[in-house]
Coordinates of C-alpha atoms and ligand atoms in Angstrom, one line a residue:
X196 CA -27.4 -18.7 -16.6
X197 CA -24.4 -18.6 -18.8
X198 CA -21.9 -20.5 -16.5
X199 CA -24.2 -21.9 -14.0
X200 CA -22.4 -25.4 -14.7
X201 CA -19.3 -23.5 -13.8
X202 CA -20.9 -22.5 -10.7
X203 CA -22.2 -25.2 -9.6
X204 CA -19.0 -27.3 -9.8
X205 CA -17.5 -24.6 -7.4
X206 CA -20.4 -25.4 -5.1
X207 CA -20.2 -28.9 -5.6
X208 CA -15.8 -28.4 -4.3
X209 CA -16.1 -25.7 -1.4
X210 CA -19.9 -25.4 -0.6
X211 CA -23.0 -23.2 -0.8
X212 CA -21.4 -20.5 1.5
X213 CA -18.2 -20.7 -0.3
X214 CA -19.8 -19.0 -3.6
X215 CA -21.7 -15.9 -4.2
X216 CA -23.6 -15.3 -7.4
X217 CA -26.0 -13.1 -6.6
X218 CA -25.0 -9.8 -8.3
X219 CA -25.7 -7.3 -5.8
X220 CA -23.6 -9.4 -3.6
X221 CA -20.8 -9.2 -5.8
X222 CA -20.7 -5.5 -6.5
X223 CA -18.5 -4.6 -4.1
X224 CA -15.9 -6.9 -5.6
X225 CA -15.9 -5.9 -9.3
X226 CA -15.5 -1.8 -8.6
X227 CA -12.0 -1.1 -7.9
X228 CA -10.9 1.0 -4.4
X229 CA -10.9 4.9 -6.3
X230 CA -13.9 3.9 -8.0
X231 CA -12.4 4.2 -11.4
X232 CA -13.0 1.2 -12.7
X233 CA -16.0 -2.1 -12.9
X234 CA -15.1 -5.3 -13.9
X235 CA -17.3 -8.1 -14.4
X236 CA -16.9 -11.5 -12.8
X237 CA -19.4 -14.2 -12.7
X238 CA -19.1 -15.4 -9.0
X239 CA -16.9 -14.7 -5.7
X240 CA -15.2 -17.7 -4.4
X241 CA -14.7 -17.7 -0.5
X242 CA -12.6 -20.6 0.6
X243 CA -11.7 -21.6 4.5
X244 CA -8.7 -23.6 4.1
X245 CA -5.9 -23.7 2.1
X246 CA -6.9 -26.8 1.0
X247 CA -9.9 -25.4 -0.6
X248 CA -8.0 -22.6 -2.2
X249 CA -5.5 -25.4 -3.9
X250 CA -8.5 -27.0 -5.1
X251 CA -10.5 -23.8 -6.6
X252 CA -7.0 -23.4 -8.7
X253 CA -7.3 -27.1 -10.0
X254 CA -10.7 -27.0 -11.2
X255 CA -10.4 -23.1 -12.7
X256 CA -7.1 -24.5 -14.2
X257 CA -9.1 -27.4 -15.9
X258 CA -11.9 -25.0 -16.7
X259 CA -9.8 -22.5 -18.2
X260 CA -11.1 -19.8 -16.0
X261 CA -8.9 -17.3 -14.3
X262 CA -8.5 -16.1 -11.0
X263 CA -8.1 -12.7 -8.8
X264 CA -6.9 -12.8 -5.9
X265 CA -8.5 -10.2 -3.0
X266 CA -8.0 -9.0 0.5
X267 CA -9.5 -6.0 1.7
X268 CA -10.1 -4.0 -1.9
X269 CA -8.6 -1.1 -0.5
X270 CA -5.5 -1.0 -3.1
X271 CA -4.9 1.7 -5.9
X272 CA -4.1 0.2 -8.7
X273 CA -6.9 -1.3 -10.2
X274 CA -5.0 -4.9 -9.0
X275 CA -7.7 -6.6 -7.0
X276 CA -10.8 -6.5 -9.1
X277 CA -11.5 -8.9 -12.2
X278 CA -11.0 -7.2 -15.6
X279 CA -14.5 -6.0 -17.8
X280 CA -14.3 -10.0 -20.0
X281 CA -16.6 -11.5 -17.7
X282 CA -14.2 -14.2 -17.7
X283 CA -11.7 -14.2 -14.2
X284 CA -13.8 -15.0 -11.1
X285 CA -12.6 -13.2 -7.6
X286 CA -10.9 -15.4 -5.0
X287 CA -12.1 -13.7 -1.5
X288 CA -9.6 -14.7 1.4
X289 CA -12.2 -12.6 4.0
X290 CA -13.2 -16.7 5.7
X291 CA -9.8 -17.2 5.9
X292 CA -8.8 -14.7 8.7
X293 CA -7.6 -16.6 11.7
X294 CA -4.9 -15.8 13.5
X295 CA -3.3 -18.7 14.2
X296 CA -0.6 -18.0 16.7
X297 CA 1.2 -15.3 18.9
X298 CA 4.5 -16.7 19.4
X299 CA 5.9 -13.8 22.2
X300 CA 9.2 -15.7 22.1
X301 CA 10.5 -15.8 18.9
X302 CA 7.8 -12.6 18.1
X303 CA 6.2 -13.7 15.4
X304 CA 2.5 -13.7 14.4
X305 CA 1.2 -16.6 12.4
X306 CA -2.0 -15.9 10.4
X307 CA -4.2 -16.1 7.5
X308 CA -3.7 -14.1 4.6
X309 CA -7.2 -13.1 5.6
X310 CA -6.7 -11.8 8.6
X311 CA -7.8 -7.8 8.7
X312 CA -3.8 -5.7 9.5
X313 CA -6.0 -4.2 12.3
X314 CA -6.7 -7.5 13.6
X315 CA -2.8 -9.0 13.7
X316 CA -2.0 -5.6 15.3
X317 CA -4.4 -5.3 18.3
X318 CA -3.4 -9.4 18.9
X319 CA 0.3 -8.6 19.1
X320 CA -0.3 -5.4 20.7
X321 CA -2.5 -7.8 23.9
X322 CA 1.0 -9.7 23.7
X323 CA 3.0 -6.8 24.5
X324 CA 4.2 -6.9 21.0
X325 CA 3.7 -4.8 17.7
X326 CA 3.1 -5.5 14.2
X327 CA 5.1 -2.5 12.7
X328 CA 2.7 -2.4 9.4
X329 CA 0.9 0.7 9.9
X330 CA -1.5 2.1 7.2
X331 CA -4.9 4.2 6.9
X332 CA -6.6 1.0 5.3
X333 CA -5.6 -1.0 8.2
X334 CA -9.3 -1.7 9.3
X335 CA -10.2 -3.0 6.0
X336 CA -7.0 -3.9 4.6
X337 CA -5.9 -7.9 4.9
X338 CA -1.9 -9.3 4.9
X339 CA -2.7 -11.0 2.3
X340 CA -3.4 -7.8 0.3
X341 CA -0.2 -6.4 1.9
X342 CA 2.0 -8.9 1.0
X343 CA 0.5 -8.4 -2.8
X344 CA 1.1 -4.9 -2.8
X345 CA 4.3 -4.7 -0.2
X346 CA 2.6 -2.3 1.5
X347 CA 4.4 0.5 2.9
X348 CA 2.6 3.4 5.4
X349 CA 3.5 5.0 8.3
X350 CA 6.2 3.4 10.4
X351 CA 8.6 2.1 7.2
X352 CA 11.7 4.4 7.8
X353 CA 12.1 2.6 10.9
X354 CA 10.9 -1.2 10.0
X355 CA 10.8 -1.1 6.3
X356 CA 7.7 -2.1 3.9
X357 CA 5.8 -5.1 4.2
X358 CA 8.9 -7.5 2.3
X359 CA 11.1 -6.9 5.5
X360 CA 8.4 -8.3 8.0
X361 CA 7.5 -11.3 6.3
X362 CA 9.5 -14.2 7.8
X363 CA 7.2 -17.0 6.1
X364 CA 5.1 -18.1 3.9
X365 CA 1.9 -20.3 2.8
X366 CA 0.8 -19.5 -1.1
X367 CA -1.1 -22.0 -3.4
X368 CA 0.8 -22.0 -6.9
X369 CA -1.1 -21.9 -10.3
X370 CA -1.1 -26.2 -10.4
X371 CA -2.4 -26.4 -7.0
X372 CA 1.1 -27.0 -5.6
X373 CA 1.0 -25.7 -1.9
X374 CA 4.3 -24.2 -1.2
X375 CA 4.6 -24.3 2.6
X376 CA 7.1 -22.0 4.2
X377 CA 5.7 -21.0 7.9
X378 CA 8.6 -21.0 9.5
X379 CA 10.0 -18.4 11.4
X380 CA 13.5 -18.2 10.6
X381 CA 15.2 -15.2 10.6
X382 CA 18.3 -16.9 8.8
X383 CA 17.6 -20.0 6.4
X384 CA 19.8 -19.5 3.1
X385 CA 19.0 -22.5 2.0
X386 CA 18.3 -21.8 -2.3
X387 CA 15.9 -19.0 -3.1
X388 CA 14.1 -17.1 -1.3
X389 CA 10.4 -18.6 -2.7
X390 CA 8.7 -16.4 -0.3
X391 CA 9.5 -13.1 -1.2
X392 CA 8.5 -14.0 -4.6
X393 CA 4.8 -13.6 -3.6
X394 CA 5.3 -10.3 -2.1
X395 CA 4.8 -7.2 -4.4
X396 CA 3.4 -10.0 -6.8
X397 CA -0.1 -8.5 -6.6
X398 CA -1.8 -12.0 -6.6
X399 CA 0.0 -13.0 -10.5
X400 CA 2.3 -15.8 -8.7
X401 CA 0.0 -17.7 -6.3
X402 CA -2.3 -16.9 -3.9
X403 CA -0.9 -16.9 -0.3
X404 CA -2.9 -17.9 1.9
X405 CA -0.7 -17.3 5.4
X406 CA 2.0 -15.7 6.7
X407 CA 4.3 -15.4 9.5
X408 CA 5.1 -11.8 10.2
X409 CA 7.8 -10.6 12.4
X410 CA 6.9 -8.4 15.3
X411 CA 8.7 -5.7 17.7
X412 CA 9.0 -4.8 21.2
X413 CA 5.8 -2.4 21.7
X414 CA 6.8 0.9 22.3
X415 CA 5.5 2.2 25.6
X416 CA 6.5 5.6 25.4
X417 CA 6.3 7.7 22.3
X418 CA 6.9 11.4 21.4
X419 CA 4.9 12.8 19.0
X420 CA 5.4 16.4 17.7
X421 CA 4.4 18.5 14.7
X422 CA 6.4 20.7 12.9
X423 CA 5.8 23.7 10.8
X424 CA 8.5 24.3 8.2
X425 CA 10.0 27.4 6.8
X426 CA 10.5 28.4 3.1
X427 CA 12.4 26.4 1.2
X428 CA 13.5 23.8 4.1
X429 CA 15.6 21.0 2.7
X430 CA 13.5 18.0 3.6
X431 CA 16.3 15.0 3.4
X432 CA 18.7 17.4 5.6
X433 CA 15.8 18.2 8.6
X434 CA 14.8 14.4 8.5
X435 CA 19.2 13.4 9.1
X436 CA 19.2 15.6 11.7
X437 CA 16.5 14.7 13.8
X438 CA 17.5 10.9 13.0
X439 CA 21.2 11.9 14.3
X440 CA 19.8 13.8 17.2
X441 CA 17.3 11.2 18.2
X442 CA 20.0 8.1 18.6
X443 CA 17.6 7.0 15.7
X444 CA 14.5 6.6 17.3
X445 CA 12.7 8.0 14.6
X446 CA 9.2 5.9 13.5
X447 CA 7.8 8.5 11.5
X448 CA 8.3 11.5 9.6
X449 CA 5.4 12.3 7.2
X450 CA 5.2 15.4 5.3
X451 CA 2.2 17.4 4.5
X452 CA 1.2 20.5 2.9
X453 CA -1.4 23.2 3.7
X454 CA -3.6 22.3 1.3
X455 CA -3.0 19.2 2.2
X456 CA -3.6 19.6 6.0
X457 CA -6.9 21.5 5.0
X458 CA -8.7 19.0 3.0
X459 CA -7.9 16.8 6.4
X460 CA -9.4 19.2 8.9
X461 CA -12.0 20.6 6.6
X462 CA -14.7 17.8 8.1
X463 CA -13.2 17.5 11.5
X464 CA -15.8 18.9 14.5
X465 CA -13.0 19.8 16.6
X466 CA -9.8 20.2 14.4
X467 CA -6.8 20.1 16.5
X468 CA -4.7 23.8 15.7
X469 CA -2.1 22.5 13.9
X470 CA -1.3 24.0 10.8
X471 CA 1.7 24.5 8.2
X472 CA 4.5 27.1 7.4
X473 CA 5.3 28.5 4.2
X474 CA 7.4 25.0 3.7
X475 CA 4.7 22.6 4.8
X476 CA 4.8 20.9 8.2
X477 CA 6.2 17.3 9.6
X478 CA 4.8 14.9 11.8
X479 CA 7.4 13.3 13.7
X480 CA 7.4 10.4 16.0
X481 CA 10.3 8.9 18.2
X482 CA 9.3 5.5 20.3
X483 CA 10.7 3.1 22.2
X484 CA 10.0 0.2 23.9
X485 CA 11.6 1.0 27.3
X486 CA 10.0 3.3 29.9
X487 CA 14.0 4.4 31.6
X488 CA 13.9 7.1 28.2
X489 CA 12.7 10.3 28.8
X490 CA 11.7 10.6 24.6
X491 CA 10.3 13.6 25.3
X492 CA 13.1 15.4 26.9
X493 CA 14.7 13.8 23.8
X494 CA 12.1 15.4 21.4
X495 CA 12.3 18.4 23.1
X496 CA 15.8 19.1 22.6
X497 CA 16.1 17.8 18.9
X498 CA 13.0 20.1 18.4
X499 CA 15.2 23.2 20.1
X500 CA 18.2 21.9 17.3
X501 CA 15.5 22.1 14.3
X502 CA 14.4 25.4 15.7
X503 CA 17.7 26.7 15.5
X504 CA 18.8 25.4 12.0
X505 CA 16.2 27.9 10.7
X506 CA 14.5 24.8 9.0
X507 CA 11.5 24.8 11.7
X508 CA 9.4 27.9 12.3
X509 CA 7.7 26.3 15.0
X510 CA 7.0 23.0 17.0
X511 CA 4.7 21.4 18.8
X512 CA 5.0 18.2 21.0
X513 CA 2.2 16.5 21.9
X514 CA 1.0 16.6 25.6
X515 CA -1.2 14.2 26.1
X516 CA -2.8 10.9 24.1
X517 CA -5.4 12.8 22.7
X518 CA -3.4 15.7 21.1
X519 CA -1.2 12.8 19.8
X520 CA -4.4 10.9 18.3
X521 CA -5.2 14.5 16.8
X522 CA -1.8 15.0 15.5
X523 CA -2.4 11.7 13.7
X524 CA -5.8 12.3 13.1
X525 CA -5.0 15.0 10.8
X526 CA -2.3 13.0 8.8
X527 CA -4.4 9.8 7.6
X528 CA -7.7 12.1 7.0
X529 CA -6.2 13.4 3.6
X530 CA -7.0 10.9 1.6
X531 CA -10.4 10.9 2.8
X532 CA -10.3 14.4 2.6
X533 CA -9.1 14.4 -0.8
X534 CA -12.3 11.9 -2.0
X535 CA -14.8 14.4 -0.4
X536 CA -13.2 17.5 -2.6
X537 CA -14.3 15.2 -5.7
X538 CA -10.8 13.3 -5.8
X539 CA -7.7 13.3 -7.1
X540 CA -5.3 11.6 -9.9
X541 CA -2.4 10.0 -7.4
X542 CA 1.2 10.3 -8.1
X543 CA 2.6 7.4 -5.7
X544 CA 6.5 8.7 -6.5
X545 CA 9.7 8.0 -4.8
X546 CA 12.9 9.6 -5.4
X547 CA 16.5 9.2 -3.6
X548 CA 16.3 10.7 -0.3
X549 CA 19.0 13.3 -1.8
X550 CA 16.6 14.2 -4.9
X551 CA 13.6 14.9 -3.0
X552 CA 14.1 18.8 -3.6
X553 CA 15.1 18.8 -6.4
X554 CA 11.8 16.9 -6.9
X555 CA 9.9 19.1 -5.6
X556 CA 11.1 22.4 -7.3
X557 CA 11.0 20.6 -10.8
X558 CA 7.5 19.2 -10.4
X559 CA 6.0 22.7 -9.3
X560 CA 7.7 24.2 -12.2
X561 CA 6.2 21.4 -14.8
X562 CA 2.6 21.7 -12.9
X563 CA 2.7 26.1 -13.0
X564 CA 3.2 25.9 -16.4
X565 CA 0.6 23.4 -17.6
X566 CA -1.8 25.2 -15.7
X567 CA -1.2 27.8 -12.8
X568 CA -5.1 27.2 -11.6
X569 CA -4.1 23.0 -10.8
X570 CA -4.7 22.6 -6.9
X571 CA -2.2 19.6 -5.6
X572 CA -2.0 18.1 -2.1
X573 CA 1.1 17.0 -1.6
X574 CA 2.2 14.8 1.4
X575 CA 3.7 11.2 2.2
X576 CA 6.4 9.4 3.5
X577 CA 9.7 11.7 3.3
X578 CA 11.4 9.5 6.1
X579 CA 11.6 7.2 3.0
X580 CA 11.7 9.1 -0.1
X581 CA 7.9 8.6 -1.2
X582 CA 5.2 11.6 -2.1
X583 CA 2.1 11.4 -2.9
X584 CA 2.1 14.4 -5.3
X585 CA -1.6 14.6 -6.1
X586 CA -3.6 16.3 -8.2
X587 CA -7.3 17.8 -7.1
X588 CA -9.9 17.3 -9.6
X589 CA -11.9 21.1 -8.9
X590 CA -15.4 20.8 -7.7
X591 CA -18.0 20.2 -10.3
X592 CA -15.9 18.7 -13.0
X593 CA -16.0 14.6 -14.1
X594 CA -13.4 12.9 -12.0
X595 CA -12.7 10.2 -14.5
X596 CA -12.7 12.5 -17.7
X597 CA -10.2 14.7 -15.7
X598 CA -8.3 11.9 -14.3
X599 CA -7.6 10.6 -18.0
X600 CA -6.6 14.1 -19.1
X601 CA -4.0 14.1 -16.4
X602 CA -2.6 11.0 -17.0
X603 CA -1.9 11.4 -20.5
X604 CA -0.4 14.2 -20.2
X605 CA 1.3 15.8 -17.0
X606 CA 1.4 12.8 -15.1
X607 CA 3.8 11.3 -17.9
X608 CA 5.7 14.7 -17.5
X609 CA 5.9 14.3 -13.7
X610 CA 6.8 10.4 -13.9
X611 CA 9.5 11.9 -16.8
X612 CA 11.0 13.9 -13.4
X613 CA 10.5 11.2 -11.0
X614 CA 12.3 8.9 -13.6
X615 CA 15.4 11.5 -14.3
X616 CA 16.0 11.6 -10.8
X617 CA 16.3 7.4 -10.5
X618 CA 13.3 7.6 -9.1
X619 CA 9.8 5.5 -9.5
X620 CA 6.2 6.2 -10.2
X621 CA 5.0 3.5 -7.9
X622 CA 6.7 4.1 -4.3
X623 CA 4.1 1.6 -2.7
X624 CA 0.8 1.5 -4.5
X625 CA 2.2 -1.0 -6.9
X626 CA 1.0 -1.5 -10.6
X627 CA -2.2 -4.0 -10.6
X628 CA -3.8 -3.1 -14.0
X629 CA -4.0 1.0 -13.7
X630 CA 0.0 1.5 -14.3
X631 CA 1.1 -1.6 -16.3
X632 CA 1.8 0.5 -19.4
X633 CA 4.1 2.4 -16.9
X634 CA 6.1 -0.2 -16.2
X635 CA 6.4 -1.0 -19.8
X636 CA 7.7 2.8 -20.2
X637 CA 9.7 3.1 -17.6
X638 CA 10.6 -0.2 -16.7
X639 CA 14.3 -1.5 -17.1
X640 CA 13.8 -3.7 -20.0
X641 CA 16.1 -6.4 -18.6
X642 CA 14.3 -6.7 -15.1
X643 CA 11.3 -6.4 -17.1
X644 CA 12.0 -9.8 -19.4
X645 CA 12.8 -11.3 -15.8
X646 CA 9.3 -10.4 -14.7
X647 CA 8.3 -12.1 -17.4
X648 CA 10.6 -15.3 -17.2
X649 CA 9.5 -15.5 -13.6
X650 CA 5.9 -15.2 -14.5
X651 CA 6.4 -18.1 -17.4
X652 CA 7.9 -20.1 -15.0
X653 CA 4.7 -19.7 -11.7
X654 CA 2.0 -19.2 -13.9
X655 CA 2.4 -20.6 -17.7
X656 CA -1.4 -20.3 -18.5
X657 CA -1.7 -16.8 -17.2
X658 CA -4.5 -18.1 -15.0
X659 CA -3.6 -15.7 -11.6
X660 CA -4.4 -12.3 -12.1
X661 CA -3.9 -11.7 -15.5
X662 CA -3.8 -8.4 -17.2
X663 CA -2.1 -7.2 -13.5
X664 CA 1.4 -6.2 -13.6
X665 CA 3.0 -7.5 -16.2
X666 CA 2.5 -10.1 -19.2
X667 CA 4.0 -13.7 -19.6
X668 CA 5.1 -12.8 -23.2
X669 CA 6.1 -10.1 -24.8
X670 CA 3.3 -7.9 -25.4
X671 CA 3.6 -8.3 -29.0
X672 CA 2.8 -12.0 -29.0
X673 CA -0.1 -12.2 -27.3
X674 CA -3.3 -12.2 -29.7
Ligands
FAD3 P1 -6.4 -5.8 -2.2 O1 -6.7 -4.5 -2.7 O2 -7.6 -6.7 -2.0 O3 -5.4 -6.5 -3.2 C1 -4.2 -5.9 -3.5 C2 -3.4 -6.8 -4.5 O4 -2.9 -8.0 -3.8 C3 -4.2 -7.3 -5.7 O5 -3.4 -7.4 -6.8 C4 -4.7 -8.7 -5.3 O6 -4.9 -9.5 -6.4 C5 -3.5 -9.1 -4.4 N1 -3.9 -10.0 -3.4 C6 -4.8 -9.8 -2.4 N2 -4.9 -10.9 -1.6 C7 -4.0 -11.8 -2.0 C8 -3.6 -13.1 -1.6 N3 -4.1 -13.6 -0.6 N4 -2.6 -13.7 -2.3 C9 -2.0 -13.1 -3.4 N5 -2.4 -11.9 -3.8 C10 -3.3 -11.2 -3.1 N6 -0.8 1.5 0.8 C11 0.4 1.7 1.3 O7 1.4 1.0 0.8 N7 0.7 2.7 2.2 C12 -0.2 3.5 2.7 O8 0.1 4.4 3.5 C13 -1.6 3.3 2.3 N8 -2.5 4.1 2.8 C14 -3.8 3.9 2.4 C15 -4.8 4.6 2.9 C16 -6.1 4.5 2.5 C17 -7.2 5.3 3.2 C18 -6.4 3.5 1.5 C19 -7.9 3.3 1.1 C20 -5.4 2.7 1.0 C21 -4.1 2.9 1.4 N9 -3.1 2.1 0.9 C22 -1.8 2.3 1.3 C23 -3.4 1.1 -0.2 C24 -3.8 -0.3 0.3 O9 -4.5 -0.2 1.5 C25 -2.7 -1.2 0.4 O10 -2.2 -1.5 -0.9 C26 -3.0 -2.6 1.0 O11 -1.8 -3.4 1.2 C27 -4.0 -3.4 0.1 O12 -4.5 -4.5 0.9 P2 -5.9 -5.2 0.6 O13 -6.1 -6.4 1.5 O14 -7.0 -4.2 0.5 O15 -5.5 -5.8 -0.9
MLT4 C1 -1.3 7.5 2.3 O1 -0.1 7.5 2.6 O2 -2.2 8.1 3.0 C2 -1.7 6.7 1.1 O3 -0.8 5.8 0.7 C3 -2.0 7.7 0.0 C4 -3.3 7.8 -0.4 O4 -4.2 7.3 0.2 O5 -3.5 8.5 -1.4
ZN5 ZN1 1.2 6.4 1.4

């Protein structure tokens, strides 16, 4: 076999059940989350310590062999599969997933980059504590993935994305070097913060390999309502109000559209009867983590304001646990809803919380006039700016062929929007390899030379993750 020595030195480092080459085995590694892309590697490295990981980056560095870092698989971006060269080899972290301490004191969780989000949750949650990182992947997805995407999801206009629960860090560099940061400081301005480096990084500046995270008080009482919107209702003004009316106990507030909504209930045996007005519908959630607030005498009265403003046709608070499971149910179904309907081409855009309208009524405009039959489920994270303004790819036609259409031409128009309003075309996807030449468009082109400064400087040989993000070099000097 072509690099059966290769192989066999891994063996010879981390053991027989630290490398797969059995190509079925490694299938599931190479095809990319949307299933839009195959790469090709010749092996899947699974290390269980740190120490192992250091010395997989030492040999591949000596070999000349580059490496991709993976959680889960579950991102967007093309970022955590190997390119088509045959020539990058996949670093699973799924052996490393211990979670190596609770601490309920200073409420922190210290863990494996392996770890499954799910995992980290449910043991802070059996502490009394919660790990406010809340996403659809969350069974599948691992913190190490999440710090290389700075994931966002469901709770972040109240705990922000992944970067502002990351208190410490343990990453192996592109030498070896293990940088070793597991503190769990809240305050330590002591040079630069190394850590954050790694997150948003998307496995080009080392490969963590643990984390501490920094957790909450669980909430034990939560009010969760749904809210159908009228025409035209001004998203950024109903989301201050009920953040002004609800002393700020706002979690979430995810929009959604009827189409939207549909694709989400469309395979549901007993969808709950939630729906949306002719301005789309909200699901709002206030929590806190003391049982002396009545939240939902609170809910119920900024609900009655909401009502009144003219914004909110109708509302519905959730009675019980299982009409708030449903209410929730509904909202992380699309996705899945939109793969069942043959897919769609994702636009992961954010826009000032003051442009979101303006967004919104540009975008339809561009979209009606390059074709008034184009179906979009639109929905996301309002509470912080972010839509996912998606395309459907109709029934019958070739997702990828129609996927490459888009992109080459509305998207670019849509991104054109996003970008006029100081906006982004990756909210919280990131870039991996799918969106690089984005970033090269519409990328500032002084952070964009940092990028690459800061890439120089971790990784010189472009052994982590290359062809992700962005290059060392200029593109032009790379042969
Ligand atoms: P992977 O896909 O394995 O990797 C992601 C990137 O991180 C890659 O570039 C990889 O090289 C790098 N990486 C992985 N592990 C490491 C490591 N140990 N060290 C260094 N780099 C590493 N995302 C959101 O932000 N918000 C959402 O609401 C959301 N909802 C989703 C819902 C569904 C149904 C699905 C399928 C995905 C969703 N995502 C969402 C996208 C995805 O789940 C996130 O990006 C997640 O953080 C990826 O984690 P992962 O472990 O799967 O990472
Ligand atoms: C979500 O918010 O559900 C995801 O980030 C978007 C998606 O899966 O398309
Ligand atoms: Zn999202």
């Amino acid at each position: 076999m072509f690099y059966s020595v290769q192989i066999q030195a891994f063996r010879d480092l981390i053991g027989q059940t630290g490398v797969v080459d059995d190509p079925e085995r490694i299938a599931t590694y190479t095809t990319d989350q949307r299933q839009l892309f195959t790469g090709s590697t010749f092996a899947v490295l699974k290390p269980a310590t740190t120490g192992q990981v250091a010395d997989i980056v030492k040999l591949a560095a000596r070999l000349g062999i580059g490496l991709v870092p993976q959680g889960g698989n579950t991102s967007y971006c093309g970022g955590a599969t190997p390119d088509a060269t045959g020539s990058q080899i996949v670093v699973s972290l799924e052996r490393m997933n211990r979670i190596r301490e609770i601490d309920p004191v200073s409420m922190t969780a210290s863990v494996d980059a392996g770890a499954i989000l799910k995992s980290v949750q449910d043991a802070a949650a059996a502490a009394g504590l919660l790990l406010p990182l809340s996403l659809g992947a969350e069974g599948s997805c691992r913190i190490g993935g999440n710090i290389g995407t700075n994931a966002g999801g469901l709770s972040v206009v109240k705990y922000g994305m992944t970067r502002d629960l990351i208190l410490g860090v343990e990453a192996v560099l592109s030498d070896g070097t293990v940088v070793s940061d597991m503190r769990k400081l809240r305050k330590n301005n002591t040079g630069y913060d190394v850590k954050q480096c790694f997150v948003g990084s998307e496995g080009t500046l080392g490969i963590v390999t643990g984390a501490v995270l920094r957790l909450a008080p669980f909430p034990v009482r939560r009010a969760t309502a749904w809210l159908k919107l009228a025409a035209g209702t001004p998203l950024a003004e109903l989301l201050a109000l009920v953040r002004r009316q609800s002393a700020d106990l706002l979690t979430t507030f995810e929009f959604m559209t009827a189409t939207s909504i549909a694709l989400a209930t469309d395979a549901m045996i007993n969808p709950p009867s939630v729906g949306a007005g002719p301005g789309g519908a909200v699901l709002v959630e206030l929590a806190s983590s003391s049982d002396h607030l009545d939240l939902d005498g609170l809910m119920e009265a900024v609900l009655a304001e909401a009502v009144e403003s003219g914004w909110v046709d109708d509302a519905y608070l959730a009675q019980s646990g299982s009409q708030r499971a449903a209410m929730w149910e509904v909202r992380e179904s699309i996705p899945e809803g939109e793969k069942r309907r043959n897919g769609s081409v994702k636009h992961d855009i954010s826009v000032p919380l003051s442009a979101i309208q303006r967004f919104l009524g540009l975008a339809g405009s561009t979209v009606r006039n390059y074709a008034a039959d184009l179906e979009l489920s639109v929905y996301g994270h309002v509470g912080d700016g972010n839509l996912h303004y998606n395309v459907l790819v109709p029934s019958g036609v070739d997702r990828i062929e129609f996927g490459r259409e888009i992109e080459r031409s509305l998207s670019l128009q849509l991104y054109d929007i996003a970008a006029s309003l100081e906006g982004t075309f990756s909210a919280e996807h990131g870039v991996g390899r799918f969106k690089r030449h984005l970033l090269e468009k519409y990328g500032d082109a002084g952070r964009l030379a940092a990028m690459r400064r800061i890439k120089t400087a971790f990784d010189p040989s472009n052994l982590l993750n290359a062809g992700a993000v962005v290059y060392p070099l200029e593109p032009s000097s790379i042969r």
